[in-house]
Amino acid sequence: MKKELPSKVKNLGWALLFVGIVIYAIGYTVNPREAAFNNIIGFLFITSIAVGSIFLIALEYIAGAVWSVPMRRVNEFMGGLILVAPIVAVPMFFHLHDIFHWTDLGAIGTDELLKGKQPYLNLNFFIIRFVVVFALWNLFYRLFTRNSLKQDLSKDQKLTTINIRLAAVFLPVFAITLTVTAVDWAMSLEPHWFSTILGVYYFSGTVLAAVATATYIIVKFHENGYLQNLKRDHFYSLGALLFAFINFWAYIAFSQFLLIWYANLPEETIWFMKRWEGGMQFVSVLLIIVHFAVPYFLLLPQEAKMNLKRLKFMAIWILFAHLFDLYWLVMPTYANGVTIGWMEIGFPVLIIGLIIVVLGYKMKRHNLMPVGDPKLERGLKFRL
Amino acid sequence: MSKKQLYSITALFDSPDAIINAASETSKAGYTKYDVNTPYPVHGMDGAMQLKPSRLGYFAMAFGLLGAVSAIGFMTWVTLVEYPLVIGGKPFWSWPAFVPVSFELTVLLASVLSIVAMIVIYFKFPNNAHPLHDTKYMKAVSSDKFGINIQANDPKFDEKVITEFFKSLGSKDIAPIYFDDEELQHGQKLFDPKFIGILLLVAIISSGATYLIFNQLMFMPPFNWMMTQEKLKAQKPSELFADGIGMRKPVEGTVARGILPYPFKGQPDSAGKYLVNPSLPTKEVLETGKQKYLTFCSPCHGNFGQGDSRLRGQFPNPPTLHSDKVRNWPDGNIYHVITEGQNVMPSYAPQIARDDRWAIIHYLRALQRAQNAKESDLK
């Protein structure tokens, strides 16, 4: 059951990765500040897919889900990105002063708010958090996949039980670590501003990105004869999950907006004002259309969720929407108004390359289906 | 008693797999008027019964849209036409505030009306009962059995054939279901005069009782013990006085404590000439003045009296209080302006007590001094 990616796709992955590295290198020499901000987007994007995939694995175990078992390996492959995500973050650590205002000790001296937040927002603790968060994610990823892969050979049911317990431990850890990541890399860009819901906001995008990536890969595999046993019931479930999280994102995004709009406190509204001035208002409206309205109506009909072509298109669309969402989250701090240049378009190339390379690497080594999982049989027979 | 009229033949099965098999065999055999009842939704039933995609979604969509449109329409009407109210300084038509309500009403109407529509369609309104109700079959399928029933109005219906067919599928519990005789003879009970009459009676009694309790009983002793008291309430008439008015005017030629009539109405110059600030600028008085100034004066005059209002042009800005004219005014003149108002500034006499007005003047003098400090102040 081990399959290799076609060499054409693999070469494309390596080429994109190489081009991406070149773009990063040029970006950091030409305009380190803009490059660092784009690096945040890329880093959050790849982290989304990686940790979102681990979340989906844990969710499957803890919910006792059956339908997703035949496709779990794709999530396990994509969870592998958690190893490379910190590497993507490395260049930013040389430019933290360009990104984070709170690293400026001079500013802290005159700023009461920053002084108050210093126990949390300081460089040492920031780096500790980063290391701990990624260590935890890597640890859980290792444990989940190790047990899952061991099961391929031993067919030991106990391993499933162990993974269910692991998932119960992982999910609260995931909730905290993901919030920490969102606060550290997205919210602390504007250290005066705060929103208690931002962690959930990033979470909604995270799960969307992970499901969309998995959907695209699964449909592609299916079309090319890799996961042939999947039926429309499986694809319908994937589409329904996408649809659900599209709505969840809109719900969370609007909740954040409504509370800030209602209270109308200057320290909170400034964040939305930045996204409503100098052309950004069009970008904000476009985000609602791209991230909610279009996918909502395209995924609403029952047939749409079983239509492989539509699913593939929507998966790519939603991945782009998530990237766009991160752009909307991060870039207004870089400069007021709309920032769009070759860097904004070029930086995601590296991430796409990384995804393909990691997928190819993992596919070569591991079975495409968890052949030892006791739920696999039922999963393949799954009917709506 | 006439022969009972058959509604359907039912069969019970023990497992979801058996019922799926039975449903697909039944639809393969060409029956169309049949239904399956299970204690929970069984995966794959739609395919086994060869059902067309349900049209319920369109109903839900229509009802949901009805909910959204009526919520938005109602709130628009309320906030723009019927009772425009400024809330938090936001525009009358603030759509973000409508979203949660519209969402709730959309979901509510879509779900509730869909269920109502389902009942109306399946029970053939105005009928409110179904032959399957209150049968052993229905009790079984709502606890742990899986049932299927083929109705007598199916074109291929034949009691013996179907019984054999169900037996061949492995069912051990096959039973016919008959229409309720009484129901058939009496027709629709919903429009039965007796039923309507009792319904009307209940409605009249309950609404009448509500009226009697809340509008009569509550005003009778002993239930009125907090409402009716011996003391006279404001604005109420009184039998004690000859003119029948409960609220009395002060005796002529007297004034109430703490209230002095203002003697210089329309005479700012005499006010400036004859009125003297009765309080001394102590720390307490200045604190009071500052507090009252910030509350009542600063919205238009600005926190430092420079005429920089924070009303963003919704009310004309007053001139600065640091002009030579105001600085050279005697205290009485300023007191007159606060008491009587000037140009577009209204009288603040009802809001600010007399002593507080004088305290404000002390504070204002301090502000003026701060803006036009003398050489000696800096030493």
GROMACS .gro file of C-alpha atoms in nm, chain A residues 33 37 99 101 189-193 266 268-284 327-339:
model
   40
   33ARG     CA    1   1.087   4.430   0.762
   37PHE     CA    2   0.591   4.026   0.819
   99ILE     CA    3   0.806   4.300   1.388
  101HIS     CA    4   0.703   4.684   1.906
  189LEU     CA    5   0.190   4.263   1.670
  190GLU     CA    6  -0.028   4.536   1.819
  191PRO     CA    7   0.073   4.508   2.183
  192HIS     CA    8  -0.185   4.762   2.301
  193TRP     CA    9  -0.473   4.580   2.144
  266PRO     CA   10  -1.094   5.332   2.135
  268GLU     CA   11  -1.016   4.803   2.082
  269THR     CA   12  -1.172   4.973   1.781
  270ILE     CA   13  -0.834   5.100   1.660
  271TRP     CA   14  -0.762   4.750   1.534
  272PHE     CA   15  -1.069   4.750   1.312
  273MET     CA   16  -1.014   5.112   1.214
  274LYS     CA   17  -0.676   5.009   1.072
  275ARG     CA   18  -0.859   4.753   0.864
  276TRP     CA   19  -1.119   5.003   0.749
  277GLU     CA   20  -0.898   5.287   0.621
  278GLY     CA   21  -0.681   5.359   0.323
  279GLY     CA   22  -0.828   5.098   0.092
  280MET     CA   23  -0.828   4.828   0.357
  281GLN     CA   24  -1.209   4.851   0.375
  282PHE     CA   25  -1.228   4.688   0.032
  283VAL     CA   26  -0.988   4.418   0.145
  284SER     CA   27  -1.199   4.357   0.455
  327TYR     CA   28  -0.271   3.857   0.551
  328TRP     CA   29  -0.565   4.059   0.682
  329LEU     CA   30  -0.462   3.973   1.038
  330VAL     CA   31  -0.092   4.058   1.006
  331MET     CA   32  -0.021   4.308   0.731
  332PRO     CA   33  -0.206   4.620   0.857
  333THR     CA   34   0.056   4.636   1.132
  334TYR     CA   35   0.334   4.654   0.874
  335ALA     CA   36   0.194   4.968   0.713
  336ASN     CA   37  -0.137   5.150   0.701
  337GLY     CA   38  -0.339   5.084   0.391
  338VAL     CA   39  -0.309   4.796   0.147
  339THR     CA   40   0.033   4.635   0.109
   0.00000   0.00000   0.00000
